Amino acid sequence: DPQRQRYYLMYHGLNYEKSKIKLGLLESEDGISWDNSPHSPLLDLGNAVQNTSYCWPLTLGINNSKFQGFLAGFDISSGDMRCEIYGFHTTNFSELTLDDKPLLAAGPKRYDKAGFTSAAVVDFEGVQYLFYTGFRRWSEEDDYGFVYAKDISLGLATSTDGVNWTKDAQNPIPAHHEYEGYLSNVNAQRVGSRIHLWISDYYPETESHAVGYFIYEPGIE
């Protein structure tokens, strides 16, 4: 935040033993040393707000001096746990203004029909590009009673007003390293005429996950 001269980091905090999940916030003056924000936790993700139950945070940014965040959540009255993209905004983290309807719905195609795990927004020549990882299904419960996203791929949606979003007709974007479905997170940043993407994926040669680097140029197929 250039006005407050501080960095902010929103995160998903879990306590497995107590089965608690909360939306946390860290603050830093230099981006190196971090402390818990006095406003943290921002939300108890175990309790519904305005009939919406939130799954996890997706991204946090600043738009016109306001903090703008995206959360994955679902309408508890629907009976369907699809973690769709909800927005919030605030000028002070002591109080969040939460959207009552999703900005981007899951589905109807298979690649993101169960919801979203991460997102990143980039402004480019009057268009907002929302890169996201969407998943097809949930895993079975583990020993702690948690379920996890499975079969994850990269998608793109665009908007000119930040409210109405259109999914790209070419989704899912074939940015996986070798095997489909192993992506987990995406981040993006504009540099000049290009959008740089960092995507976590499984790399069989290392038998582990790592971060891949891609370049996206709007207007070029």
mmCIF file with all atom_site columns, C-alpha atoms in Angstrom:
data_model
loop_
_atom_site.group_PDB
_atom_site.id
_atom_site.type_symbol
_atom_site.label_atom_id
_atom_site.label_alt_id
_atom_site.label_comp_id
_atom_site.label_asym_id
_atom_site.label_entity_id
_atom_site.label_seq_id
_atom_site.pdbx_PDB_ins_code
_atom_site.Cartn_x
_atom_site.Cartn_y
_atom_site.Cartn_z
_atom_site.occupancy
_atom_site.B_iso_or_equiv
_atom_site.pdbx_formal_charge
_atom_site.auth_seq_id
_atom_site.auth_comp_id
_atom_site.auth_asym_id
_atom_site.auth_atom_id
_atom_site.pdbx_PDB_model_num
ATOM 1   C CA . ASP A 1 1   ? 0.000   0.000   0.000   1.00 0.00 ? 1   ASP A CA 1
ATOM 2   C CA . PRO A 1 2   ? 1.903   3.113   -1.215  1.00 0.00 ? 2   PRO A CA 1
ATOM 3   C CA . GLN A 1 3   ? -0.198  5.467   0.914   1.00 0.00 ? 3   GLN A CA 1
ATOM 4   C CA . ARG A 1 4   ? 0.353   3.631   4.195   1.00 0.00 ? 4   ARG A CA 1
ATOM 5   C CA . GLN A 1 5   ? 3.860   2.519   3.207   1.00 0.00 ? 5   GLN A CA 1
ATOM 6   C CA . ARG A 1 6   ? 3.134   -1.034  4.326   1.00 0.00 ? 6   ARG A CA 1
ATOM 7   C CA . TYR A 1 7   ? 2.862   -4.495  2.801   1.00 0.00 ? 7   TYR A CA 1
ATOM 8   C CA . TYR A 1 8   ? -0.117  -6.747  3.530   1.00 0.00 ? 8   TYR A CA 1
ATOM 9   C CA . LEU A 1 9   ? -0.319  -10.515 3.189   1.00 0.00 ? 9   LEU A CA 1
ATOM 10  C CA . MET A 1 10  ? -3.617  -12.392 3.453   1.00 0.00 ? 10  MET A CA 1
ATOM 11  C CA . TYR A 1 11  ? -3.435  -16.082 4.275   1.00 0.00 ? 11  TYR A CA 1
ATOM 12  C CA . HIS A 1 12  ? -5.399  -19.200 5.125   1.00 0.00 ? 12  HIS A CA 1
ATOM 13  C CA . GLY A 1 13  ? -4.717  -20.375 8.690   1.00 0.00 ? 13  GLY A CA 1
ATOM 14  C CA . LEU A 1 14  ? -5.543  -23.915 9.795   1.00 0.00 ? 14  LEU A CA 1
ATOM 15  C CA . ASN A 1 15  ? -5.520  -25.674 13.161  1.00 0.00 ? 15  ASN A CA 1
ATOM 16  C CA . TYR A 1 16  ? -5.888  -29.363 12.361  1.00 0.00 ? 16  TYR A CA 1
ATOM 17  C CA . GLU A 1 17  ? -6.275  -30.529 15.959  1.00 0.00 ? 17  GLU A CA 1
ATOM 18  C CA . LYS A 1 18  ? -9.176  -28.138 16.629  1.00 0.00 ? 18  LYS A CA 1
ATOM 19  C CA . SER A 1 19  ? -10.542 -28.258 13.037  1.00 0.00 ? 19  SER A CA 1
ATOM 20  C CA . LYS A 1 20  ? -10.460 -24.459 12.832  1.00 0.00 ? 20  LYS A CA 1
ATOM 21  C CA . ILE A 1 21  ? -9.820  -22.372 9.715   1.00 0.00 ? 21  ILE A CA 1
ATOM 22  C CA . LYS A 1 22  ? -9.488  -18.585 9.702   1.00 0.00 ? 22  LYS A CA 1
ATOM 23  C CA . LEU A 1 23  ? -8.558  -15.761 7.348   1.00 0.00 ? 23  LEU A CA 1
ATOM 24  C CA . GLY A 1 24  ? -5.353  -14.195 8.642   1.00 0.00 ? 24  GLY A CA 1
ATOM 25  C CA . LEU A 1 25  ? -3.516  -10.973 7.838   1.00 0.00 ? 25  LEU A CA 1
ATOM 26  C CA . LEU A 1 26  ? 0.164   -10.073 8.186   1.00 0.00 ? 26  LEU A CA 1
ATOM 27  C CA . GLU A 1 27  ? 1.741   -6.606  7.905   1.00 0.00 ? 27  GLU A CA 1
ATOM 28  C CA . SER A 1 28  ? 5.288   -5.508  7.100   1.00 0.00 ? 28  SER A CA 1
ATOM 29  C CA . GLU A 1 29  ? 7.180   -2.255  6.653   1.00 0.00 ? 29  GLU A CA 1
ATOM 30  C CA . ASP A 1 30  ? 9.883   -3.741  4.391   1.00 0.00 ? 30  ASP A CA 1
ATOM 31  C CA . GLY A 1 31  ? 8.390   -6.941  2.929   1.00 0.00 ? 31  GLY A CA 1
ATOM 32  C CA . ILE A 1 32  ? 10.941  -9.002  4.871   1.00 0.00 ? 32  ILE A CA 1
ATOM 33  C CA . SER A 1 33  ? 9.915   -8.944  8.532   1.00 0.00 ? 33  SER A CA 1
ATOM 34  C CA . TRP A 1 34  ? 6.237   -9.715  9.089   1.00 0.00 ? 34  TRP A CA 1
ATOM 35  C CA . ASP A 1 35  ? 3.949   -9.335  12.108  1.00 0.00 ? 35  ASP A CA 1
ATOM 36  C CA . ASN A 1 36  ? 0.357   -10.302 12.774  1.00 0.00 ? 36  ASN A CA 1
ATOM 37  C CA . SER A 1 37  ? -2.007  -7.464  11.953  1.00 0.00 ? 37  SER A CA 1
ATOM 38  C CA . PRO A 1 38  ? -4.062  -6.111  14.874  1.00 0.00 ? 38  PRO A CA 1
ATOM 39  C CA . HIS A 1 39  ? -7.092  -6.845  12.653  1.00 0.00 ? 39  HIS A CA 1
ATOM 40  C CA . SER A 1 40  ? -6.198  -10.534 12.263  1.00 0.00 ? 40  SER A CA 1
ATOM 41  C CA . PRO A 1 41  ? -8.057  -12.847 11.959  1.00 0.00 ? 41  PRO A CA 1
ATOM 42  C CA . LEU A 1 42  ? -10.278 -11.071 9.446   1.00 0.00 ? 42  LEU A CA 1
ATOM 43  C CA . LEU A 1 43  ? -12.863 -13.859 9.256   1.00 0.00 ? 43  LEU A CA 1
ATOM 44  C CA . ASP A 1 44  ? -13.663 -17.152 10.917  1.00 0.00 ? 44  ASP A CA 1
ATOM 45  C CA . LEU A 1 45  ? -13.916 -19.351 7.829   1.00 0.00 ? 45  LEU A CA 1
ATOM 46  C CA . GLY A 1 46  ? -15.722 -21.983 9.887   1.00 0.00 ? 46  GLY A CA 1
ATOM 47  C CA . ASN A 1 47  ? -18.800 -19.757 10.266  1.00 0.00 ? 47  ASN A CA 1
ATOM 48  C CA . ALA A 1 48  ? -21.037 -18.560 7.444   1.00 0.00 ? 48  ALA A CA 1
ATOM 49  C CA . VAL A 1 49  ? -21.475 -14.825 6.819   1.00 0.00 ? 49  VAL A CA 1
ATOM 50  C CA . GLN A 1 50  ? -24.632 -13.544 5.103   1.00 0.00 ? 50  GLN A CA 1
ATOM 51  C CA . ASN A 1 51  ? -25.529 -17.112 4.083   1.00 0.00 ? 51  ASN A CA 1
ATOM 52  C CA . THR A 1 52  ? -22.083 -17.596 2.506   1.00 0.00 ? 52  THR A CA 1
ATOM 53  C CA . SER A 1 53  ? -19.510 -20.055 3.805   1.00 0.00 ? 53  SER A CA 1
ATOM 54  C CA . TYR A 1 54  ? -15.947 -19.238 2.740   1.00 0.00 ? 54  TYR A CA 1
ATOM 55  C CA . CYS A 1 55  ? -13.448 -21.900 1.695   1.00 0.00 ? 55  CYS A CA 1
ATOM 56  C CA . TRP A 1 56  ? -10.138 -19.984 1.474   1.00 0.00 ? 56  TRP A CA 1
ATOM 57  C CA . PRO A 1 57  ? -8.566  -16.698 0.276   1.00 0.00 ? 57  PRO A CA 1
ATOM 58  C CA . LEU A 1 58  ? -7.668  -16.287 -3.401  1.00 0.00 ? 58  LEU A CA 1
ATOM 59  C CA . THR A 1 59  ? -5.910  -12.937 -3.811  1.00 0.00 ? 59  THR A CA 1
ATOM 60  C CA . LEU A 1 60  ? -5.526  -9.454  -2.311  1.00 0.00 ? 60  LEU A CA 1
ATOM 61  C CA . GLY A 1 61  ? -4.770  -6.176  -4.048  1.00 0.00 ? 61  GLY A CA 1
ATOM 62  C CA . ILE A 1 62  ? -5.394  -2.421  -4.048  1.00 0.00 ? 62  ILE A CA 1
ATOM 63  C CA . ASN A 1 63  ? -7.784  -0.658  -6.415  1.00 0.00 ? 63  ASN A CA 1
ATOM 64  C CA . ASN A 1 64  ? -8.353  3.126   -6.215  1.00 0.00 ? 64  ASN A CA 1
ATOM 65  C CA . SER A 1 65  ? -6.896  3.284   -2.677  1.00 0.00 ? 65  SER A CA 1
ATOM 66  C CA . LYS A 1 66  ? -9.207  0.490   -1.503  1.00 0.00 ? 66  LYS A CA 1
ATOM 67  C CA . PHE A 1 67  ? -8.131  -3.007  -0.530  1.00 0.00 ? 67  PHE A CA 1
ATOM 68  C CA . GLN A 1 68  ? -9.814  -5.481  -2.876  1.00 0.00 ? 68  GLN A CA 1
ATOM 69  C CA . GLY A 1 69  ? -9.799  -9.182  -2.153  1.00 0.00 ? 69  GLY A CA 1
ATOM 70  C CA . PHE A 1 70  ? -11.211 -12.350 -3.642  1.00 0.00 ? 70  PHE A CA 1
ATOM 71  C CA . LEU A 1 71  ? -12.380 -15.285 -1.540  1.00 0.00 ? 71  LEU A CA 1
ATOM 72  C CA . ALA A 1 72  ? -13.660 -18.714 -2.547  1.00 0.00 ? 72  ALA A CA 1
ATOM 73  C CA . GLY A 1 73  ? -17.073 -19.381 -1.023  1.00 0.00 ? 73  GLY A CA 1
ATOM 74  C CA . PHE A 1 74  ? -20.431 -21.058 -1.511  1.00 0.00 ? 74  PHE A CA 1
ATOM 75  C CA . ASP A 1 75  ? -24.092 -20.385 -0.737  1.00 0.00 ? 75  ASP A CA 1
ATOM 76  C CA . ILE A 1 76  ? -24.995 -22.691 2.155   1.00 0.00 ? 76  ILE A CA 1
ATOM 77  C CA . SER A 1 77  ? -28.645 -22.782 1.053   1.00 0.00 ? 77  SER A CA 1
ATOM 78  C CA . SER A 1 78  ? -27.712 -24.323 -2.313  1.00 0.00 ? 78  SER A CA 1
ATOM 79  C CA . GLY A 1 79  ? -26.624 -27.630 -0.792  1.00 0.00 ? 79  GLY A CA 1
ATOM 80  C CA . ASP A 1 80  ? -23.711 -27.700 -3.245  1.00 0.00 ? 80  ASP A CA 1
ATOM 81  C CA . MET A 1 81  ? -20.187 -26.945 -1.991  1.00 0.00 ? 81  MET A CA 1
ATOM 82  C CA . ARG A 1 82  ? -18.824 -25.211 -5.094  1.00 0.00 ? 82  ARG A CA 1
ATOM 83  C CA . CYS A 1 83  ? -16.141 -22.724 -4.018  1.00 0.00 ? 83  CYS A CA 1
ATOM 84  C CA . GLU A 1 84  ? -16.976 -19.801 -6.320  1.00 0.00 ? 84  GLU A CA 1
ATOM 85  C CA . ILE A 1 85  ? -15.237 -16.395 -6.388  1.00 0.00 ? 85  ILE A CA 1
ATOM 86  C CA . TYR A 1 86  ? -16.631 -13.726 -4.051  1.00 0.00 ? 86  TYR A CA 1
ATOM 87  C CA . GLY A 1 87  ? -15.204 -10.245 -3.630  1.00 0.00 ? 87  GLY A CA 1
ATOM 88  C CA . PHE A 1 88  ? -14.716 -7.857  -0.746  1.00 0.00 ? 88  PHE A CA 1
ATOM 89  C CA . HIS A 1 89  ? -13.395 -4.330  -0.386  1.00 0.00 ? 89  HIS A CA 1
ATOM 90  C CA . THR A 1 90  ? -12.417 -2.076  2.485   1.00 0.00 ? 90  THR A CA 1
ATOM 91  C CA . THR A 1 91  ? -10.424 1.035   3.313   1.00 0.00 ? 91  THR A CA 1
ATOM 92  C CA . ASN A 1 92  ? -9.620  -0.355  6.758   1.00 0.00 ? 92  ASN A CA 1
ATOM 93  C CA . PHE A 1 93  ? -9.263  -4.016  7.663   1.00 0.00 ? 93  PHE A CA 1
ATOM 94  C CA . SER A 1 94  ? -11.265 -3.479  10.850  1.00 0.00 ? 94  SER A CA 1
ATOM 95  C CA . GLU A 1 95  ? -14.396 -4.001  8.704   1.00 0.00 ? 95  GLU A CA 1
ATOM 96  C CA . LEU A 1 96  ? -14.845 -5.878  5.430   1.00 0.00 ? 96  LEU A CA 1
ATOM 97  C CA . THR A 1 97  ? -17.651 -5.236  2.941   1.00 0.00 ? 97  THR A CA 1
ATOM 98  C CA . LEU A 1 98  ? -18.429 -8.690  1.566   1.00 0.00 ? 98  LEU A CA 1
ATOM 99  C CA . ASP A 1 99  ? -20.266 -9.328  -1.706  1.00 0.00 ? 99  ASP A CA 1
ATOM 100 C CA . ASP A 1 100 ? -23.465 -11.315 -1.309  1.00 0.00 ? 100 ASP A CA 1
ATOM 101 C CA . LYS A 1 101 ? -23.204 -12.904 -4.761  1.00 0.00 ? 101 LYS A CA 1
ATOM 102 C CA . PRO A 1 102 ? -20.244 -14.546 -6.529  1.00 0.00 ? 102 PRO A CA 1
ATOM 103 C CA . LEU A 1 103 ? -18.282 -12.522 -9.083  1.00 0.00 ? 103 LEU A CA 1
ATOM 104 C CA . LEU A 1 104 ? -17.398 -15.674 -10.996 1.00 0.00 ? 104 LEU A CA 1
ATOM 105 C CA . ALA A 1 105 ? -19.413 -18.882 -10.834 1.00 0.00 ? 105 ALA A CA 1
ATOM 106 C CA . ALA A 1 106 ? -18.023 -22.397 -11.030 1.00 0.00 ? 106 ALA A CA 1
ATOM 107 C CA . GLY A 1 107 ? -18.772 -24.450 -14.148 1.00 0.00 ? 107 GLY A CA 1
ATOM 108 C CA . PRO A 1 108 ? -20.683 -25.268 -16.194 1.00 0.00 ? 108 PRO A CA 1
ATOM 109 C CA . LYS A 1 109 ? -17.751 -27.001 -17.922 1.00 0.00 ? 109 LYS A CA 1
ATOM 110 C CA . ARG A 1 110 ? -15.928 -29.768 -16.090 1.00 0.00 ? 110 ARG A CA 1
ATOM 111 C CA . TYR A 1 111 ? -12.529 -28.109 -15.642 1.00 0.00 ? 111 TYR A CA 1
ATOM 112 C CA . ASP A 1 112 ? -13.750 -25.726 -12.895 1.00 0.00 ? 112 ASP A CA 1
ATOM 113 C CA . LYS A 1 113 ? -17.150 -27.131 -11.947 1.00 0.00 ? 113 LYS A CA 1
ATOM 114 C CA . ALA A 1 114 ? -16.160 -27.645 -8.286  1.00 0.00 ? 114 ALA A CA 1
ATOM 115 C CA . GLY A 1 115 ? -14.649 -24.177 -7.800  1.00 0.00 ? 115 GLY A CA 1
ATOM 116 C CA . PHE A 1 116 ? -11.412 -22.229 -7.580  1.00 0.00 ? 116 PHE A CA 1
ATOM 117 C CA . THR A 1 117 ? -8.211  -22.591 -5.532  1.00 0.00 ? 117 THR A CA 1
ATOM 118 C CA . SER A 1 118 ? -6.258  -19.404 -6.393  1.00 0.00 ? 118 SER A CA 1
ATOM 119 C CA . ALA A 1 119 ? -6.531  -16.260 -8.500  1.00 0.00 ? 119 ALA A CA 1
ATOM 120 C CA . ALA A 1 120 ? -4.531  -13.250 -9.696  1.00 0.00 ? 120 ALA A CA 1
ATOM 121 C CA . VAL A 1 121 ? -5.820  -10.042 -11.320 1.00 0.00 ? 121 VAL A CA 1
ATOM 122 C CA . VAL A 1 122 ? -3.875  -7.843  -13.749 1.00 0.00 ? 122 VAL A CA 1
ATOM 123 C CA . ASP A 1 123 ? -5.027  -4.551  -15.338 1.00 0.00 ? 123 ASP A CA 1
ATOM 124 C CA . PHE A 1 124 ? -4.010  -4.226  -18.987 1.00 0.00 ? 124 PHE A CA 1
ATOM 125 C CA . GLU A 1 125 ? -5.177  -1.399  -21.274 1.00 0.00 ? 125 GLU A CA 1
ATOM 126 C CA . GLY A 1 126 ? -8.630  -1.048  -19.730 1.00 0.00 ? 126 GLY A CA 1
ATOM 127 C CA . VAL A 1 127 ? -9.241  -4.769  -19.314 1.00 0.00 ? 127 VAL A CA 1
ATOM 128 C CA . GLN A 1 128 ? -8.841  -6.799  -16.124 1.00 0.00 ? 128 GLN A CA 1
ATOM 129 C CA . TYR A 1 129 ? -7.393  -10.265 -16.638 1.00 0.00 ? 129 TYR A CA 1
ATOM 130 C CA . LEU A 1 130 ? -8.303  -12.773 -13.940 1.00 0.00 ? 130 LEU A CA 1
ATOM 131 C CA . PHE A 1 131 ? -6.089  -15.859 -14.032 1.00 0.00 ? 131 PHE A CA 1
ATOM 132 C CA . TYR A 1 132 ? -7.359  -18.635 -11.793 1.00 0.00 ? 132 TYR A CA 1
ATOM 133 C CA . THR A 1 133 ? -6.913  -22.289 -10.955 1.00 0.00 ? 133 THR A CA 1
ATOM 134 C CA . GLY A 1 134 ? -10.170 -24.217 -11.096 1.00 0.00 ? 134 GLY A CA 1
ATOM 135 C CA . PHE A 1 135 ? -10.791 -27.797 -10.012 1.00 0.00 ? 135 PHE A CA 1
ATOM 136 C CA . ARG A 1 136 ? -13.110 -30.600 -11.098 1.00 0.00 ? 136 ARG A CA 1
ATOM 137 C CA . ARG A 1 137 ? -13.728 -32.504 -7.880  1.00 0.00 ? 137 ARG A CA 1
ATOM 138 C CA . TRP A 1 138 ? -13.048 -32.901 -4.175  1.00 0.00 ? 138 TRP A CA 1
ATOM 139 C CA . SER A 1 139 ? -10.839 -35.583 -2.634  1.00 0.00 ? 139 SER A CA 1
ATOM 140 C CA . GLU A 1 140 ? -12.024 -37.884 0.123   1.00 0.00 ? 140 GLU A CA 1
ATOM 141 C CA . GLU A 1 141 ? -11.726 -36.734 3.742   1.00 0.00 ? 141 GLU A CA 1
ATOM 142 C CA . ASP A 1 142 ? -8.374  -37.181 5.471   1.00 0.00 ? 142 ASP A CA 1
ATOM 143 C CA . ASP A 1 143 ? -7.729  -38.144 9.107   1.00 0.00 ? 143 ASP A CA 1
ATOM 144 C CA . TYR A 1 144 ? -8.629  -34.616 10.229  1.00 0.00 ? 144 TYR A CA 1
ATOM 145 C CA . GLY A 1 145 ? -11.904 -34.467 8.302   1.00 0.00 ? 145 GLY A CA 1
ATOM 146 C CA . PHE A 1 146 ? -10.650 -32.088 5.595   1.00 0.00 ? 146 PHE A CA 1
ATOM 147 C CA . VAL A 1 147 ? -11.196 -32.518 1.855   1.00 0.00 ? 147 VAL A CA 1
ATOM 148 C CA . TYR A 1 148 ? -8.933  -31.148 -0.892  1.00 0.00 ? 148 TYR A CA 1
ATOM 149 C CA . ALA A 1 149 ? -9.273  -29.875 -4.440  1.00 0.00 ? 149 ALA A CA 1
ATOM 150 C CA . LYS A 1 150 ? -8.355  -32.376 -7.156  1.00 0.00 ? 150 LYS A CA 1
ATOM 151 C CA . ASP A 1 151 ? -7.817  -32.177 -10.939 1.00 0.00 ? 151 ASP A CA 1
ATOM 152 C CA . ILE A 1 152 ? -6.764  -28.511 -11.081 1.00 0.00 ? 152 ILE A CA 1
ATOM 153 C CA . SER A 1 153 ? -6.182  -26.526 -14.284 1.00 0.00 ? 153 SER A CA 1
ATOM 154 C CA . LEU A 1 154 ? -5.568  -22.912 -15.339 1.00 0.00 ? 154 LEU A CA 1
ATOM 155 C CA . GLY A 1 155 ? -8.389  -20.651 -16.508 1.00 0.00 ? 155 GLY A CA 1
ATOM 156 C CA . LEU A 1 156 ? -8.794  -17.025 -17.574 1.00 0.00 ? 156 LEU A CA 1
ATOM 157 C CA . ALA A 1 157 ? -11.676 -14.569 -17.270 1.00 0.00 ? 157 ALA A CA 1
ATOM 158 C CA . THR A 1 158 ? -11.778 -10.918 -18.379 1.00 0.00 ? 158 THR A CA 1
ATOM 159 C CA . SER A 1 159 ? -13.752 -7.843  -17.335 1.00 0.00 ? 159 SER A CA 1
ATOM 160 C CA . THR A 1 160 ? -13.939 -4.146  -18.179 1.00 0.00 ? 160 THR A CA 1
ATOM 161 C CA . ASP A 1 161 ? -15.673 -3.102  -14.941 1.00 0.00 ? 161 ASP A CA 1
ATOM 162 C CA . GLY A 1 162 ? -14.399 -5.586  -12.331 1.00 0.00 ? 162 GLY A CA 1
ATOM 163 C CA . VAL A 1 163 ? -17.958 -6.804  -11.734 1.00 0.00 ? 163 VAL A CA 1
ATOM 164 C CA . ASN A 1 164 ? -19.024 -8.702  -14.851 1.00 0.00 ? 164 ASN A CA 1
ATOM 165 C CA . TRP A 1 165 ? -16.568 -11.402 -15.898 1.00 0.00 ? 165 TRP A CA 1
ATOM 166 C CA . THR A 1 166 ? -16.404 -13.567 -19.040 1.00 0.00 ? 166 THR A CA 1
ATOM 167 C CA . LYS A 1 167 ? -14.503 -16.838 -19.112 1.00 0.00 ? 167 LYS A CA 1
ATOM 168 C CA . ASP A 1 168 ? -12.121 -17.318 -22.026 1.00 0.00 ? 168 ASP A CA 1
ATOM 169 C CA . ALA A 1 169 ? -13.455 -19.605 -24.746 1.00 0.00 ? 169 ALA A CA 1
ATOM 170 C CA . GLN A 1 170 ? -10.102 -21.418 -24.854 1.00 0.00 ? 170 GLN A CA 1
ATOM 171 C CA . ASN A 1 171 ? -10.236 -22.513 -21.196 1.00 0.00 ? 171 ASN A CA 1
ATOM 172 C CA . PRO A 1 172 ? -8.600  -24.445 -19.706 1.00 0.00 ? 172 PRO A CA 1
ATOM 173 C CA . ILE A 1 173 ? -5.273  -22.911 -20.731 1.00 0.00 ? 173 ILE A CA 1
ATOM 174 C CA . PRO A 1 174 ? -2.688  -25.685 -21.433 1.00 0.00 ? 174 PRO A CA 1
ATOM 175 C CA . ALA A 1 175 ? -0.013  -24.341 -19.066 1.00 0.00 ? 175 ALA A CA 1
ATOM 176 C CA . HIS A 1 176 ? 0.625   -27.573 -17.128 1.00 0.00 ? 176 HIS A CA 1
ATOM 177 C CA . HIS A 1 177 ? 4.198   -28.885 -17.186 1.00 0.00 ? 177 HIS A CA 1
ATOM 178 C CA . GLU A 1 178 ? 3.663   -32.552 -18.041 1.00 0.00 ? 178 GLU A CA 1
ATOM 179 C CA . TYR A 1 179 ? 0.604   -34.061 -16.360 1.00 0.00 ? 179 TYR A CA 1
ATOM 180 C CA . GLU A 1 180 ? -2.828  -32.438 -16.345 1.00 0.00 ? 180 GLU A CA 1
ATOM 181 C CA . GLY A 1 181 ? -4.554  -31.738 -13.036 1.00 0.00 ? 181 GLY A CA 1
ATOM 182 C CA . TYR A 1 182 ? -1.544  -31.090 -10.773 1.00 0.00 ? 182 TYR A CA 1
ATOM 183 C CA . LEU A 1 183 ? -1.570  -27.275 -10.727 1.00 0.00 ? 183 LEU A CA 1
ATOM 184 C CA . SER A 1 184 ? -2.250  -25.613 -7.387  1.00 0.00 ? 184 SER A CA 1
ATOM 185 C CA . ASN A 1 185 ? -1.611  -21.847 -7.491  1.00 0.00 ? 185 ASN A CA 1
ATOM 186 C CA . VAL A 1 186 ? -1.147  -18.953 -9.911  1.00 0.00 ? 186 VAL A CA 1
ATOM 187 C CA . ASN A 1 187 ? 0.196   -15.421 -9.569  1.00 0.00 ? 187 ASN A CA 1
ATOM 188 C CA . ALA A 1 188 ? 0.510   -12.717 -12.229 1.00 0.00 ? 188 ALA A CA 1
ATOM 189 C CA . GLN A 1 189 ? 2.102   -9.319  -12.826 1.00 0.00 ? 189 GLN A CA 1
ATOM 190 C CA . ARG A 1 190 ? 2.175   -6.965  -15.791 1.00 0.00 ? 190 ARG A CA 1
ATOM 191 C CA . VAL A 1 191 ? 5.572   -5.911  -17.108 1.00 0.00 ? 191 VAL A CA 1
ATOM 192 C CA . GLY A 1 192 ? 5.428   -3.726  -20.227 1.00 0.00 ? 192 GLY A CA 1
ATOM 193 C CA . SER A 1 193 ? 3.319   -5.366  -22.936 1.00 0.00 ? 193 SER A CA 1
ATOM 194 C CA . ARG A 1 194 ? 3.343   -8.789  -21.305 1.00 0.00 ? 194 ARG A CA 1
ATOM 195 C CA . ILE A 1 195 ? 1.734   -10.514 -18.342 1.00 0.00 ? 195 ILE A CA 1
ATOM 196 C CA . HIS A 1 196 ? 4.120   -12.727 -16.390 1.00 0.00 ? 196 HIS A CA 1
ATOM 197 C CA . LEU A 1 197 ? 2.681   -15.821 -14.725 1.00 0.00 ? 197 LEU A CA 1
ATOM 198 C CA . TRP A 1 198 ? 4.072   -18.019 -11.934 1.00 0.00 ? 198 TRP A CA 1
ATOM 199 C CA . ILE A 1 199 ? 2.260   -21.337 -11.664 1.00 0.00 ? 199 ILE A CA 1
ATOM 200 C CA . SER A 1 200 ? 2.930   -24.106 -9.149  1.00 0.00 ? 200 SER A CA 1
ATOM 201 C CA . ASP A 1 201 ? 2.862   -27.560 -10.701 1.00 0.00 ? 201 ASP A CA 1
ATOM 202 C CA . TYR A 1 202 ? 4.223   -31.082 -10.269 1.00 0.00 ? 202 TYR A CA 1
ATOM 203 C CA . TYR A 1 203 ? 7.600   -31.767 -11.916 1.00 0.00 ? 203 TYR A CA 1
ATOM 204 C CA . PRO A 1 204 ? 8.234   -35.538 -12.218 1.00 0.00 ? 204 PRO A CA 1
ATOM 205 C CA . GLU A 1 205 ? 11.980  -35.120 -12.748 1.00 0.00 ? 205 GLU A CA 1
ATOM 206 C CA . THR A 1 206 ? 12.233  -33.674 -9.221  1.00 0.00 ? 206 THR A CA 1
ATOM 207 C CA . GLU A 1 207 ? 9.376   -35.801 -7.795  1.00 0.00 ? 207 GLU A CA 1
ATOM 208 C CA . SER A 1 208 ? 7.989   -32.661 -6.182  1.00 0.00 ? 208 SER A CA 1
ATOM 209 C CA . HIS A 1 209 ? 6.075   -29.459 -6.816  1.00 0.00 ? 209 HIS A CA 1
ATOM 210 C CA . ALA A 1 210 ? 7.851   -26.360 -8.097  1.00 0.00 ? 210 ALA A CA 1
ATOM 211 C CA . VAL A 1 211 ? 7.005   -22.971 -9.601  1.00 0.00 ? 211 VAL A CA 1
ATOM 212 C CA . GLY A 1 212 ? 6.858   -22.656 -13.386 1.00 0.00 ? 212 GLY A CA 1
ATOM 213 C CA . TYR A 1 213 ? 7.252   -19.375 -15.300 1.00 0.00 ? 213 TYR A CA 1
ATOM 214 C CA . PHE A 1 214 ? 5.111   -18.349 -18.278 1.00 0.00 ? 214 PHE A CA 1
ATOM 215 C CA . ILE A 1 215 ? 4.486   -15.231 -20.373 1.00 0.00 ? 215 ILE A CA 1
ATOM 216 C CA . TYR A 1 216 ? 1.029   -14.234 -21.616 1.00 0.00 ? 216 TYR A CA 1
ATOM 217 C CA . GLU A 1 217 ? 0.583   -11.546 -24.266 1.00 0.00 ? 217 GLU A CA 1
ATOM 218 C CA . PRO A 1 218 ? -2.984  -10.208 -24.632 1.00 0.00 ? 218 PRO A CA 1
ATOM 219 C CA . GLY A 1 219 ? -4.179  -10.161 -28.225 1.00 0.00 ? 219 GLY A CA 1
ATOM 220 C CA . ILE A 1 220 ? -1.917  -13.028 -29.308 1.00 0.00 ? 220 ILE A CA 1
ATOM 221 C CA . GLU A 1 221 ? -3.497  -16.467 -29.488 1.00 0.00 ? 221 GLU A CA 1
#
